[in-house]
Coordinates of C-alpha atoms and ligand atoms in Angstrom, one line a residue:
M6 CA -17.0 -34.6 -2.8
V7 CA -16.4 -31.3 -0.8
K8 CA -19.9 -30.2 -1.7
K9 CA -21.3 -33.4 -0.4
S10 CA -19.4 -33.3 2.9
E11 CA -20.4 -29.6 3.4
A12 CA -24.0 -30.4 2.7
R13 CA -23.8 -33.1 5.3
L14 CA -22.2 -30.6 7.8
K15 CA -25.1 -28.2 7.2
D16 CA -27.6 -31.1 7.8
K17 CA -25.8 -31.7 11.1
L18 CA -26.2 -28.1 12.1
T19 CA -29.9 -28.3 11.5
T20 CA -30.1 -31.5 13.6
A21 CA -28.1 -29.7 16.4
T22 CA -30.5 -26.8 16.4
E23 CA -33.5 -29.2 16.7
I24 CA -31.9 -31.1 19.5
L25 CA -31.1 -27.9 21.4
T26 CA -34.5 -26.4 20.8
W27 CA -36.1 -29.4 22.5
E28 CA -33.5 -30.0 25.2
L29 CA -33.1 -26.4 26.3
A30 CA -36.7 -25.4 25.7
D31 CA -35.4 -22.0 24.5
M32 CA -35.3 -20.2 21.2
W33 CA -32.2 -18.1 21.6
G34 CA -28.8 -19.1 20.3
H35 CA -26.9 -20.4 17.3
V36 CA -24.7 -23.3 16.4
S37 CA -21.6 -23.1 14.1
A38 CA -19.1 -25.5 12.6
R39 CA -15.9 -25.0 10.8
T40 CA -15.5 -26.3 7.3
A41 CA -12.9 -29.0 6.6
D42 CA -10.5 -26.5 5.0
G43 CA -10.6 -24.6 8.3
E44 CA -11.1 -21.3 6.4
R45 CA -14.9 -20.8 6.8
F46 CA -17.7 -21.8 9.1
F47 CA -21.4 -22.4 8.8
V48 CA -23.9 -20.9 11.3
Q49 CA -27.5 -21.6 12.0
H50 CA -29.9 -19.9 14.4
L51 CA -32.1 -22.0 16.8
R52 CA -35.1 -19.8 16.0
P53 CA -36.8 -19.6 12.6
P54 CA -36.4 -16.5 10.6
I55 CA -38.9 -13.6 11.0
N56 CA -38.8 -13.0 7.2
P57 CA -41.3 -15.5 5.8
A58 CA -39.4 -15.7 2.5
A59 CA -36.3 -17.1 4.2
L60 CA -36.0 -20.9 4.6
N61 CA -36.2 -22.3 8.2
N62 CA -33.0 -24.2 7.6
D63 CA -31.1 -21.5 5.8
V64 CA -27.5 -22.1 6.9
L65 CA -25.2 -19.0 6.7
E66 CA -21.6 -19.3 5.6
F67 CA -18.8 -16.9 6.8
D68 CA -15.1 -16.6 6.3
L69 CA -12.9 -16.2 9.3
E70 CA -13.0 -12.4 9.0
G71 CA -16.8 -12.6 9.6
K72 CA -17.7 -11.8 6.0
R73 CA -20.8 -13.5 4.7
V74 CA -20.0 -16.0 1.9
S75 CA -23.5 -17.4 1.4
G76 CA -27.0 -17.6 3.0
K77 CA -29.8 -15.2 3.1
R78 CA -31.2 -14.6 6.6
N79 CA -29.8 -12.2 9.2
A80 CA -26.5 -13.0 10.7
P81 CA -26.4 -13.6 14.5
E82 CA -25.7 -10.4 16.3
E83 CA -23.3 -12.2 18.6
M84 CA -20.8 -13.3 15.9
F85 CA -17.7 -12.7 18.1
F86 CA -18.8 -15.6 20.4
H87 CA -18.1 -17.7 17.3
L88 CA -15.2 -15.9 15.7
C89 CA -13.0 -15.4 18.8
P90 CA -12.9 -19.1 19.7
Y91 CA -12.1 -20.1 16.1
W92 CA -9.4 -17.5 16.0
A93 CA -8.0 -18.7 19.3
K94 CA -7.7 -22.4 18.6
P95 CA -7.5 -24.3 15.3
N96 CA -8.7 -27.5 17.0
I97 CA -12.0 -25.9 17.8
G98 CA -14.3 -27.3 15.0
A99 CA -17.7 -26.2 16.4
V100 CA -19.0 -23.4 18.7
I101 CA -22.5 -23.1 20.2
H102 CA -23.9 -20.1 22.0
C103 CA -27.3 -20.6 23.8
H104 CA -29.2 -19.5 26.8
P105 CA -29.7 -22.8 28.8
P106 CA -32.2 -21.8 31.5
M107 CA -31.2 -24.1 34.3
A108 CA -27.5 -23.4 33.9
I109 CA -28.2 -19.6 33.9
S110 CA -30.4 -20.0 37.0
L111 CA -27.6 -21.8 39.0
V112 CA -25.1 -19.1 38.0
A113 CA -27.5 -16.4 38.9
A114 CA -27.8 -17.9 42.4
G115 CA -24.0 -17.8 42.8
K116 CA -23.7 -21.6 42.5
K117 CA -21.1 -23.5 40.6
I118 CA -21.8 -26.0 37.9
I119 CA -19.8 -28.9 39.3
P120 CA -19.4 -32.5 38.0
I121 CA -22.0 -34.4 40.0
H122 CA -22.1 -37.3 37.6
Q123 CA -19.6 -39.0 35.4
H124 CA -20.7 -37.5 32.1
S125 CA -20.3 -34.0 33.5
A126 CA -16.6 -34.7 34.3
I127 CA -15.9 -33.2 30.9
F128 CA -16.4 -29.8 32.6
G129 CA -13.5 -30.2 35.0
R130 CA -14.0 -29.2 38.6
A131 CA -16.4 -26.4 37.8
V132 CA -17.6 -24.5 34.7
P133 CA -15.8 -21.1 34.5
V134 CA -18.1 -18.1 34.8
S135 CA -17.6 -14.6 33.4
P136 CA -19.5 -11.4 34.2
W137 CA -22.2 -10.3 31.7
L138 CA -20.9 -10.0 28.1
Y139 CA -22.4 -9.5 24.7
G140 CA -21.1 -11.2 21.6
S141 CA -21.6 -8.3 19.2
L142 CA -18.6 -6.7 20.8
K143 CA -15.2 -8.0 19.8
E144 CA -13.7 -7.3 23.2
D145 CA -16.5 -9.3 24.9
G146 CA -15.9 -12.2 22.5
E147 CA -12.2 -12.1 23.4
K148 CA -13.0 -12.0 27.2
A149 CA -15.4 -15.0 26.8
T150 CA -12.7 -16.9 24.9
K151 CA -10.2 -16.1 27.6
V152 CA -12.5 -17.4 30.4
L153 CA -13.2 -20.5 28.3
G154 CA -9.5 -21.3 28.1
D155 CA -8.9 -25.0 27.6
N156 CA -12.4 -25.9 28.9
C157 CA -15.2 -27.1 26.7
A158 CA -17.8 -24.8 28.3
M159 CA -18.1 -21.4 30.0
M160 CA -21.0 -19.5 31.5
I161 CA -21.8 -15.8 31.1
K162 CA -23.6 -14.4 34.1
G163 CA -27.1 -13.2 33.3
H164 CA -26.8 -14.2 29.7
G165 CA -25.9 -17.8 28.6
A166 CA -23.2 -20.3 27.7
I167 CA -20.6 -20.9 25.1
V168 CA -19.5 -24.5 24.4
V169 CA -17.0 -25.8 21.9
G170 CA -16.0 -29.2 20.5
E171 CA -13.8 -30.6 17.8
T172 CA -17.0 -31.5 16.0
I173 CA -20.6 -30.2 15.9
E174 CA -21.7 -33.5 17.4
E175 CA -19.4 -33.1 20.4
A176 CA -20.3 -29.4 20.9
C177 CA -24.0 -30.1 20.8
V178 CA -23.8 -32.9 23.3
N179 CA -21.6 -30.8 25.5
M180 CA -24.3 -28.1 25.6
V181 CA -27.0 -30.8 26.4
R182 CA -24.7 -32.1 29.2
L183 CA -24.2 -28.6 30.6
E184 CA -27.9 -28.0 31.0
R185 CA -28.5 -31.6 32.2
T186 CA -25.9 -31.2 34.9
A187 CA -27.4 -27.9 36.0
R188 CA -30.8 -29.5 36.2
M189 CA -29.4 -32.5 38.2
I190 CA -27.7 -30.1 40.6
L191 CA -31.0 -28.2 41.2
A192 CA -32.8 -31.6 41.8
A193 CA -30.1 -32.7 44.2
A194 CA -30.2 -29.4 46.0
T195 CA -33.9 -30.0 46.9
A196 CA -32.8 -33.1 48.9
G197 CA -29.5 -32.0 50.3
R198 CA -26.1 -30.6 49.3
P199 CA -24.9 -31.7 45.8
A200 CA -21.3 -33.0 45.8
A201 CA -19.0 -33.3 42.9
I202 CA -17.7 -36.8 42.1
P203 CA -14.1 -37.1 43.5
A204 CA -11.4 -35.8 41.2
A205 CA -9.8 -39.2 41.1
A206 CA -13.0 -40.8 39.9
A207 CA -13.4 -38.1 37.2
E208 CA -9.8 -38.7 36.0
K209 CA -10.3 -42.4 36.0
F210 CA -13.5 -42.1 34.0
H211 CA -11.7 -39.8 31.5
S212 CA -8.7 -42.2 31.2
I213 CA -11.2 -44.9 30.3
I214 CA -13.4 -43.1 27.8
G215 CA -11.2 -40.0 26.8
K216 CA -9.8 -39.5 23.4
D217 CA -6.4 -40.7 24.4
S218 CA -7.7 -43.8 26.1
T219 CA -5.9 -47.1 25.6
E220 CA -8.1 -49.0 28.0
I221 CA -11.0 -49.6 25.6
S222 CA -11.2 -49.9 21.8
P223 CA -12.1 -46.9 19.6
D224 CA -15.5 -48.6 18.9
Q225 CA -16.2 -49.1 22.6
R226 CA -15.2 -45.4 23.3
R227 CA -17.6 -44.2 20.6
A228 CA -20.3 -46.3 22.2
V229 CA -20.0 -44.4 25.5
S230 CA -18.9 -40.9 24.2
Q231 CA -20.7 -37.8 22.9
I232 CA -21.2 -39.6 19.6
A233 CA -23.5 -42.2 21.2
E234 CA -25.6 -39.4 22.7
W235 CA -25.7 -37.6 19.4
H236 CA -27.0 -40.7 17.6
Y237 CA -29.6 -41.1 20.3
Y238 CA -30.9 -37.6 19.8
E239 CA -30.6 -37.6 16.1
H240 CA -32.7 -40.8 16.1
L241 CA -35.4 -39.0 18.1
I242 CA -35.4 -36.1 15.7
K243 CA -35.6 -38.3 12.7
Q244 CA -38.5 -40.2 14.3
G245 CA -40.3 -36.9 14.7
H246 CA -40.2 -36.9 18.5
R247 CA -40.9 -33.6 20.2
W248 CA -40.2 -33.0 23.9
S249 CA -39.5 -30.3 26.5
R250 CA -37.3 -30.5 29.5
L251 CA -39.1 -27.7 31.3
Ligands
LIG320 ZN1 -26.9 -14.6 23.7

């Protein structure tokens, strides 16, 4: 039973890498998800291995000390961007580090990623930003995790983003929404000055569809949450769709 659920989790990591490859139009980054026992995590790169003998979907397994348990291809250099969030919070079930180009561009211009539409209200009033960091250094992983705080996303200037979720589905859609929000802000900026939705509207939306909502049924919530978006993208992948947002 455990083997079956872990195989399913590995499949979801592969799906997440495909979604992000097409949505971000970028090869850099990796996705990870904690196992149900909370003591290990699986990692997959977005890009295929350079070694032709390694499988494209070779998912690596690590314990929470960062020691490899299984898998053949090279481990991500920036492991502390995964380890530090897992160490910090037991309710973090998935971590993604990628280089979303539009989000990086906004931050490079000194602009904030603000919630200009209801689905970006998950990022609070603005996505927190850190100076440049690199995840092969433990101290940088700790700094990034501190900047992340209780948020689901943070940006690293001149580098990329870290997003988290309770599940891989949630984390993956959070990354998609981060880049989508940045793209929408850039589009709005060509016509005028983008404005965040009012805090009251964001709170109201969250109270309706958030995890603690009592205003709609769990089924209705799933239908408008990250899960609905995950199913949409998973369907596209299974149908063999290929696309690029650039
Ligand atoms: Zn990176």
